[in-house]
Short mmCIF file of C-alpha atoms in Angstrom, two decimals:
data_model
loop_
_atom_site.label_atom_id
_atom_site.label_comp_id
_atom_site.label_asym_id
_atom_site.label_seq_id
_atom_site.Cartn_x
_atom_site.Cartn_y
_atom_site.Cartn_z
CA MET A 16 5.25 20.10 25.91
CA ASP A 17 6.03 22.41 28.80
CA ASP A 18 8.97 20.22 29.79
CA LEU A 19 10.66 20.48 26.40
CA ILE A 20 11.70 24.14 26.67
CA ASP A 21 11.75 26.24 29.81
CA ARG A 22 12.40 29.94 29.55
CA ASP A 23 14.62 29.58 32.62
CA ASP A 24 16.93 27.54 30.39
CA ASN A 25 17.36 30.70 28.30
CA PRO A 26 16.83 33.60 30.73
CA GLU A 27 17.77 36.31 28.26
CA LEU A 28 15.23 35.16 25.68
CA GLY A 29 12.58 34.58 28.31
CA ARG A 30 13.01 38.05 29.83
CA ARG A 31 13.09 39.75 26.43
CA LEU A 32 9.92 38.13 25.16
CA GLY A 33 8.15 37.74 28.50
CA LEU A 34 6.85 34.35 27.40
CA SER A 35 5.62 31.32 29.28
CA ARG A 36 7.13 27.95 28.52
CA ARG A 37 4.31 27.14 26.09
CA GLN A 38 4.68 30.48 24.33
CA LEU A 39 8.44 30.11 24.08
CA LEU A 40 8.02 26.63 22.63
CA ALA A 41 5.62 27.95 20.00
CA ALA A 42 7.92 30.85 19.19
CA THR A 43 10.93 28.56 18.88
CA THR A 44 8.99 26.26 16.55
CA GLY A 45 7.98 29.17 14.34
CA MET A 46 11.52 30.59 14.24
CA ALA A 47 12.93 27.18 13.30
CA ALA A 48 10.49 26.95 10.40
CA ALA A 49 11.47 30.42 9.25
CA ALA A 50 15.16 29.56 9.47
CA ALA A 51 14.56 26.50 7.32
CA LEU A 52 13.16 28.73 4.62
CA GLY A 53 15.93 31.27 4.97
CA ALA A 54 15.54 34.37 2.84
CA ALA A 55 13.93 32.61 -0.11
CA ALA A 56 11.99 34.95 -2.36
CA PHE A 57 8.33 34.37 -3.12
CA GLY A 58 8.05 31.35 -5.38
CA GLY A 59 11.66 30.24 -4.83
CA GLY A 60 11.60 28.40 -1.51
CA PRO A 61 11.24 24.64 -1.08
CA ALA A 62 7.53 24.95 -0.26
CA HIS A 63 6.89 26.99 -3.39
CA ALA A 64 9.14 25.69 -6.15
CA VAL A 65 6.99 24.60 -9.08
CA THR A 66 7.43 21.06 -10.34
CA ARG A 67 7.42 21.02 -14.14
CA GLY A 68 7.90 17.30 -14.72
CA ALA A 69 4.75 16.90 -16.80
CA ALA A 70 3.41 19.89 -18.66
CA ALA A 71 0.38 17.94 -19.81
CA SER A 72 -0.80 17.56 -16.23
CA GLY A 73 -0.41 21.25 -15.48
CA GLY A 74 2.77 21.03 -13.42
CA VAL A 75 2.10 17.80 -11.53
CA LYS A 76 5.18 15.65 -11.41
CA ALA A 77 4.51 12.34 -13.18
CA ALA A 78 7.66 10.46 -12.20
CA GLY A 79 8.92 9.53 -8.76
CA ASN A 80 8.89 6.88 -6.10
CA GLY A 81 5.21 6.09 -6.07
CA VAL A 82 1.71 7.43 -5.60
CA LEU A 83 1.61 10.28 -3.08
CA LEU A 84 -2.18 10.30 -2.71
CA PRO A 85 -3.48 6.72 -2.52
CA PRO A 86 -6.82 6.11 -4.27
CA GLY A 87 -8.65 5.68 -0.97
CA LYS A 88 -7.42 9.08 0.25
CA ARG A 89 -8.61 11.17 -2.70
CA GLY A 90 -11.54 13.25 -1.58
CA ILE A 91 -13.56 16.37 -2.24
CA ILE A 92 -15.43 18.83 -0.07
CA LEU A 93 -18.95 19.26 -1.39
CA TYR A 94 -18.69 23.06 -1.19
CA THR A 95 -16.78 22.75 -4.47
CA VAL A 96 -19.88 21.36 -6.21
CA ARG A 97 -22.45 23.27 -4.14
CA ASP A 98 -24.19 24.51 -7.29
CA ALA A 99 -24.93 20.93 -8.37
CA ILE A 100 -26.25 19.95 -4.94
CA SER A 101 -28.51 22.98 -4.68
CA ARG A 102 -30.00 23.10 -8.18
CA ASP A 103 -33.55 22.07 -9.01
CA PRO A 104 -33.60 18.66 -10.74
CA ASN A 105 -36.84 19.65 -12.49
CA THR A 106 -35.04 22.33 -14.50
CA THR A 107 -31.89 20.52 -15.63
CA ASP A 108 -30.54 17.27 -17.01
CA LEU A 109 -27.32 17.73 -15.03
CA ALA A 110 -26.63 15.92 -11.76
CA SER A 111 -28.46 17.60 -8.89
CA GLY A 112 -28.90 16.90 -5.20
CA PHE A 113 -26.77 14.68 -3.00
CA LYS A 114 -27.77 11.35 -4.52
CA GLU A 115 -26.90 12.22 -8.12
CA VAL A 116 -23.77 14.16 -7.18
CA PHE A 117 -22.53 11.19 -5.15
CA GLN A 118 -23.04 9.00 -8.19
CA GLU A 119 -21.05 11.37 -10.38
CA LEU A 120 -18.20 11.80 -7.90
CA SER A 121 -17.95 8.03 -7.50
CA ARG A 122 -17.84 7.59 -11.27
CA ILE A 123 -14.94 10.07 -11.43
CA GLY A 124 -13.04 8.03 -8.84
CA TYR A 125 -13.37 9.93 -5.55
CA LYS A 126 -13.55 7.81 -2.41
CA GLN A 127 -13.92 10.42 0.31
CA ILE A 128 -16.45 13.17 0.95
CA GLU A 129 -16.40 16.16 3.25
CA PHE A 130 -19.73 17.86 3.77
CA ALA A 131 -20.27 21.61 3.88
CA GLY A 132 -23.67 21.41 5.55
CA TYR A 133 -26.58 19.11 4.75
CA GLY A 134 -28.78 21.30 2.58
CA GLN A 135 -29.93 20.47 -0.95
CA HIS A 136 -32.75 21.59 -3.26
CA ALA A 137 -36.17 20.67 -1.92
CA ASN A 138 -37.04 18.86 -5.18
CA ALA A 139 -33.99 16.61 -5.07
CA ASP A 140 -34.29 12.97 -4.00
CA GLY A 141 -34.90 12.81 -0.26
CA GLY A 142 -36.01 16.45 0.05
CA ASN A 143 -34.92 17.86 3.38
CA VAL A 144 -32.11 15.62 4.63
CA ASN A 145 -30.90 17.97 7.38
CA ASN A 146 -32.09 15.69 10.18
CA VAL A 147 -31.40 12.25 11.63
CA ALA A 148 -33.60 10.44 9.09
CA GLY A 149 -31.92 12.39 6.32
CA ALA A 150 -28.50 11.39 7.63
CA GLN A 151 -29.52 7.76 7.46
CA LEU A 152 -30.59 8.27 3.83
CA LEU A 153 -27.35 10.05 3.00
CA ARG A 154 -25.40 7.16 4.51
CA THR A 155 -27.25 4.72 2.27
CA TRP A 156 -26.32 6.76 -0.81
CA LEU A 157 -22.70 7.01 0.31
CA ASP A 158 -22.49 3.25 0.81
CA ASP A 159 -24.21 2.54 -2.50
CA ASN A 160 -21.51 4.55 -4.29
CA GLY A 161 -18.50 3.27 -2.38
CA LEU A 162 -17.93 6.62 -0.71
CA GLU A 163 -16.96 7.41 2.86
CA ALA A 164 -17.64 10.69 4.62
CA GLU A 165 -14.77 12.10 6.67
CA GLY A 166 -16.16 15.30 8.18
CA ASN A 167 -18.34 18.39 7.89
CA HIS A 168 -17.81 22.12 8.09
CA GLY A 169 -20.30 22.65 10.88
CA ASN A 170 -20.33 24.90 13.92
CA ILE A 171 -18.35 24.41 17.11
CA PRO A 172 -20.14 26.03 20.08
CA SER A 173 -18.78 29.42 21.10
CA THR A 174 -19.67 28.80 24.74
CA ILE A 175 -19.83 25.82 27.08
CA SER A 176 -23.25 25.23 28.59
CA ASP A 177 -25.77 22.41 28.95
CA ALA A 178 -27.53 23.63 25.80
CA THR A 179 -24.40 23.89 23.66
CA ILE A 180 -23.12 20.52 24.87
CA ALA A 181 -26.43 18.92 23.90
CA ALA A 182 -26.30 20.60 20.47
CA PHE A 183 -22.75 19.38 19.95
CA ASP A 184 -23.71 15.84 20.99
CA ALA A 185 -26.50 15.96 18.40
CA GLN A 186 -23.95 16.90 15.72
CA CYS A 187 -21.82 13.97 16.81
CA GLU A 188 -24.81 11.64 16.53
CA VAL A 189 -25.32 12.67 12.91
CA ALA A 190 -21.58 12.36 12.27
CA ASN A 191 -21.62 8.77 13.51
CA ILE A 192 -24.63 7.90 11.37
CA LEU A 193 -22.74 9.20 8.35
CA GLY A 194 -19.61 7.30 9.34
CA PHE A 195 -17.33 10.29 9.94
CA GLY A 196 -13.91 9.95 11.45
CA HIS A 197 -13.83 13.68 12.20
CA ILE A 198 -16.09 16.58 13.09
CA GLY A 199 -15.13 20.17 12.49
CA THR A 200 -15.70 23.68 11.31
CA GLY A 201 -14.61 25.96 8.50
CA ASN A 202 -13.88 28.80 10.91
CA ASP A 203 -10.90 29.79 13.05
CA PRO A 204 -11.15 29.10 16.80
CA THR A 205 -11.17 32.91 17.20
CA GLY A 206 -10.66 35.86 14.90
CA SER A 207 -8.69 37.75 17.53
CA ALA A 208 -5.03 38.74 17.34
CA PHE A 209 -4.61 38.64 21.14
CA VAL A 210 -3.31 35.86 23.37
CA ALA A 211 -6.10 36.07 25.96
CA ASP A 212 -8.73 35.25 23.32
CA TRP A 213 -6.69 32.35 21.98
CA ASP A 214 -6.31 31.01 25.52
CA LEU A 215 -10.10 31.02 25.91
CA ALA A 216 -10.52 29.36 22.52
CA ALA A 217 -7.97 26.69 23.42
CA GLU A 218 -9.83 25.93 26.65
CA ARG A 219 -13.13 25.60 24.79
CA TRP A 220 -11.65 23.45 22.02
CA ASN A 221 -9.96 21.16 24.52
CA PHE A 222 -13.34 20.63 26.15
CA PHE A 223 -15.25 19.90 22.95
CA GLY A 224 -12.33 17.91 21.56
CA GLU A 225 -12.53 15.57 24.51
CA ARG A 226 -16.30 15.45 24.06
CA ALA A 227 -15.87 14.52 20.39
CA ALA A 228 -13.41 11.79 21.35
CA SER A 229 -16.06 10.27 23.63
CA HIS A 230 -18.15 9.87 20.45
CA GLY A 231 -15.19 8.32 18.60
CA LEU A 232 -14.48 11.46 16.56
CA LYS A 233 -11.56 13.85 16.05
CA LEU A 234 -12.40 17.54 16.36
CA TYR A 235 -10.76 19.74 13.72
CA THR A 236 -10.52 23.38 12.70
CA HIS A 237 -10.08 24.52 9.10
CA ASN A 238 -8.31 27.82 8.59
CA HIS A 239 -7.58 30.55 6.07
CA ASP A 240 -4.49 32.74 5.88
CA ILE A 241 -5.31 35.09 8.78
CA ALA A 242 -4.87 32.24 11.28
CA TYR A 243 -1.20 32.12 10.26
CA SER A 244 -0.65 35.83 10.88
CA PHE A 245 1.23 37.03 13.94
CA LEU A 246 -0.18 37.43 17.43
CA LEU A 247 -0.10 40.89 18.98
CA ASP A 248 1.40 39.88 22.31
CA SER A 249 4.03 42.43 23.30
CA GLY A 250 5.24 46.02 22.99
CA PRO A 251 3.39 49.28 23.78
CA LEU A 252 -0.31 49.04 24.64
CA ASP A 253 -3.11 50.73 22.74
CA ALA A 254 -5.87 52.85 24.30
CA LEU A 255 -7.72 49.69 25.34
CA GLY A 256 -4.66 48.22 27.05
CA ARG A 257 -3.90 45.70 24.30
CA PRO A 258 -0.40 44.97 22.95
CA THR A 259 0.48 46.43 19.57
CA ARG A 260 3.59 44.43 18.62
CA SER A 261 4.56 40.79 18.26
CA SER A 262 7.04 38.27 19.61
CA GLY A 263 6.84 36.48 16.26
CA ILE A 264 4.41 33.73 17.25
CA ARG A 265 1.72 32.96 14.69
CA ARG A 266 -1.85 32.58 15.93
CA LEU A 267 -2.39 28.98 14.92
CA GLU A 268 1.02 27.87 16.12
CA TYR A 269 0.13 29.25 19.55
CA PHE A 270 -3.18 27.37 19.38
CA LEU A 271 -1.36 24.12 18.55
CA ALA A 272 0.98 24.59 21.49
CA ASN A 273 -1.89 25.22 23.91
CA THR A 274 -4.36 22.51 22.92
CA ASP A 275 -4.28 18.82 23.70
CA PRO A 276 -2.94 16.84 20.71
CA SER A 277 -5.14 13.93 21.78
CA TYR A 278 -8.32 15.97 21.31
CA VAL A 279 -7.74 18.89 18.93
CA TYR A 280 -6.75 18.51 15.26
CA LEU A 281 -6.36 20.69 12.20
CA GLU A 282 -7.35 20.61 8.57
CA MET A 283 -4.78 22.68 6.72
CA ASP A 284 -6.05 24.36 3.59
CA ILE A 285 -2.77 24.19 1.70
CA TYR A 286 -3.76 27.00 -0.67
CA TRP A 287 -4.51 29.42 2.17
CA ALA A 288 -1.34 28.37 3.96
CA HIS A 289 0.63 29.43 0.88
CA VAL A 290 -1.33 32.66 0.74
CA ALA A 291 -0.18 33.19 4.34
CA GLN A 292 3.40 32.58 3.22
CA TYR A 293 2.91 35.34 0.65
CA LYS A 294 1.04 37.85 2.83
CA HIS A 295 2.25 37.43 6.41
CA ARG A 296 5.99 37.73 5.93
CA SER A 297 7.08 40.04 8.75
CA PHE A 298 6.12 41.38 12.16
CA THR A 299 6.93 44.40 14.28
CA ALA A 300 9.04 43.23 17.20
CA PRO A 301 8.74 44.63 20.77
CA ASP A 302 11.56 47.10 20.07
CA GLY A 303 9.81 48.44 16.97
CA THR A 304 12.02 46.76 14.38
CA VAL A 305 10.45 44.91 11.48
CA VAL A 306 11.51 41.26 11.40
CA GLU A 307 11.10 39.01 8.35
CA SER A 308 9.76 35.56 9.16
CA LEU A 309 8.63 33.44 6.23
CA PHE A 310 5.94 30.86 6.86
CA ASP A 311 6.65 27.24 5.92
CA PRO A 312 3.38 25.27 5.55
CA ALA A 313 5.02 21.86 5.17
CA GLY A 314 7.34 22.57 8.09
CA VAL A 315 4.42 23.23 10.43
CA VAL A 316 2.78 19.96 9.41
CA SER A 317 5.92 17.82 9.53
CA ALA A 318 6.62 18.90 13.13
CA GLN A 319 3.43 17.09 14.24
CA THR A 320 2.02 15.51 11.14
CA THR A 321 -0.66 13.34 12.77
CA ARG A 322 -2.37 16.47 14.13
CA PHE A 323 -3.32 17.22 10.51
CA PRO A 324 -5.51 14.26 9.54
CA LEU A 325 -7.28 16.33 6.87
CA PHE A 326 -6.12 18.67 4.13
CA HIS A 327 -7.81 20.86 1.60
CA THR A 328 -5.68 20.21 -1.46
CA LYS A 329 -6.65 23.44 -3.16
CA ASP A 330 -4.35 24.60 -5.94
CA GLY A 331 -3.36 28.11 -6.92
CA ARG A 332 -1.63 29.84 -9.80
CA ILE A 333 0.72 32.67 -8.83
CA ASN A 334 -0.74 36.11 -9.53
CA THR A 335 0.96 38.85 -7.54
CA ALA A 336 -1.45 41.43 -8.95
CA THR A 337 -4.02 40.12 -6.46
CA PRO A 338 -3.91 40.62 -2.66
CA ASN A 339 -3.59 36.88 -2.03
CA GLY A 340 -0.83 36.29 -4.57
CA TYR A 341 -2.70 33.37 -6.17
CA ASP A 342 -5.75 32.54 -8.27
CA MET A 343 -7.63 29.33 -7.47
CA VAL A 344 -7.45 26.67 -10.18
CA PRO A 345 -8.23 22.94 -10.43
CA PHE A 346 -5.72 20.69 -8.73
CA GLY A 347 -2.64 20.08 -10.87
CA GLN A 348 -2.99 23.28 -12.86
CA GLY A 349 -1.40 25.63 -10.35
CA ASP A 350 2.01 26.58 -9.00
CA ILE A 351 1.88 25.05 -5.52
CA ASP A 352 4.44 22.27 -5.36
CA TYR A 353 2.35 19.46 -3.94
CA THR A 354 5.00 16.87 -4.73
CA THR A 355 7.50 18.48 -2.39
CA PHE A 356 4.83 19.26 0.19
CA PHE A 357 3.73 15.65 0.55
CA GLN A 358 7.31 14.38 0.44
CA ARG A 359 8.24 16.66 3.35
CA ILE A 360 5.35 16.04 5.76
CA GLY A 361 5.90 12.33 6.40
CA ALA A 362 3.27 9.74 7.38
CA LYS A 363 2.69 8.85 3.73
CA GLY A 364 -0.84 7.60 3.19
CA TYR A 365 -2.13 8.88 6.54
CA HIS A 366 -3.71 12.16 5.50
CA ASN A 367 -7.15 12.57 3.96
CA SER A 368 -6.93 15.03 1.07
CA MET A 369 -10.10 16.89 0.11
CA TRP A 370 -9.93 18.87 -3.11
CA GLU A 371 -11.59 22.25 -2.88
CA GLN A 372 -12.00 25.14 -5.27
CA ASP A 373 -14.22 27.97 -4.11
CA THR A 374 -14.55 29.25 -7.67
CA ALA A 375 -15.44 25.95 -9.35
CA PRO A 376 -19.15 26.66 -9.99
CA GLY A 377 -19.62 28.23 -13.42
CA GLY A 378 -23.02 29.81 -12.81
CA GLY A 379 -25.62 30.02 -15.54
CA ALA A 380 -22.99 30.41 -18.23
CA ASN A 381 -21.41 27.04 -17.47
CA PRO A 382 -23.56 24.99 -15.07
CA GLY A 383 -21.53 21.83 -15.60
CA GLN A 384 -18.20 23.42 -14.74
CA SER A 385 -17.84 22.36 -11.11
CA LEU A 386 -18.23 18.66 -11.88
CA ALA A 387 -16.02 19.00 -14.96
CA PHE A 388 -13.34 20.59 -12.78
CA ALA A 389 -13.84 17.73 -10.30
CA GLN A 390 -12.70 15.34 -13.04
CA VAL A 391 -9.67 17.49 -13.89
CA ALA A 392 -8.71 17.78 -10.21
CA TYR A 393 -9.09 14.06 -9.57
CA ASP A 394 -6.82 13.29 -12.52
CA GLY A 395 -4.27 15.73 -11.08
CA MET A 396 -4.41 14.10 -7.64
CA ALA A 397 -4.05 10.63 -9.17
CA ALA A 398 -1.01 11.75 -11.18
CA LEU A 399 0.91 13.04 -8.17
CA ARG A 400 4.11 11.05 -7.67
CA GLY A 401 7.08 11.35 -5.38
#
């Protein structure tokens, strides 16, 4: 990537921002995405316009050029139905534990599974399955129900040492037993706003990404809106000597530009990316001016679409009375224009789409809600056309 843009090719821009070639490339990419959006108001840009082609399916467009999410690419992260997996089968007639939940998800039509850890209620079939023998049992249940597991929200080591490498290798062993194509985490590479910390994270992720590849796996990070906020990388320094203003580069875009595309991948949570579009709309430039820069989720993906093998296809209904600008709802019942998103990103049929809804469990008042929502969301994914 360094050869694509050299700040010496644009001395004025390079001097003003003080950026390396990688940083300038990331900044240019982000600015191009913002320019594509223009000055569109919230809800009016191409990544936000609501498709109303079929009111019965909650806004999912029913007509178009074909299925946007092929049957084999319709998945779910098990965090969405965590209440069913964790409940005691001796106290309910509802599906409980991995085995019964797999059966129910298969009946609905799902083909892919993303784990959110390997814990279930001790009274469920198999008991404690958070070990190698348990992984072998889980694989049997997946195969019996025609399901394939694509990844897990586990932990990527925060340091590189003999001990952490061994622990990571053990995770990869379990991943291969379960038949994963990917191994990942639900956390950002770092929570910092500063370049130095992202450089360290990139170095660590490059290392473990290459390690994952040696096991036949793709390493991925899943992110919320803060990862798409702006780096503090320029301007006056604070009392600790850290920059207080921004060149306009977003954290995760910098991470993409400084990690090896052969070893480090991303799982975009499309809901949180749209929250970022709503929340992180401007930055304070080195000269103190406030600059508007609207985030374009589909634009970031389309620029290097195969670096996003996984998505969380989480839907949201616009609610500007909340800090995030959206309420989570089952897929197909929200205002995120998934038709346009999937039409724009290219590589049709490549991406693995995992439905997620953090708020799906209904608690004691409605213990069957999460699996009921899983049916609604699957129908919405199946109806998506474009």
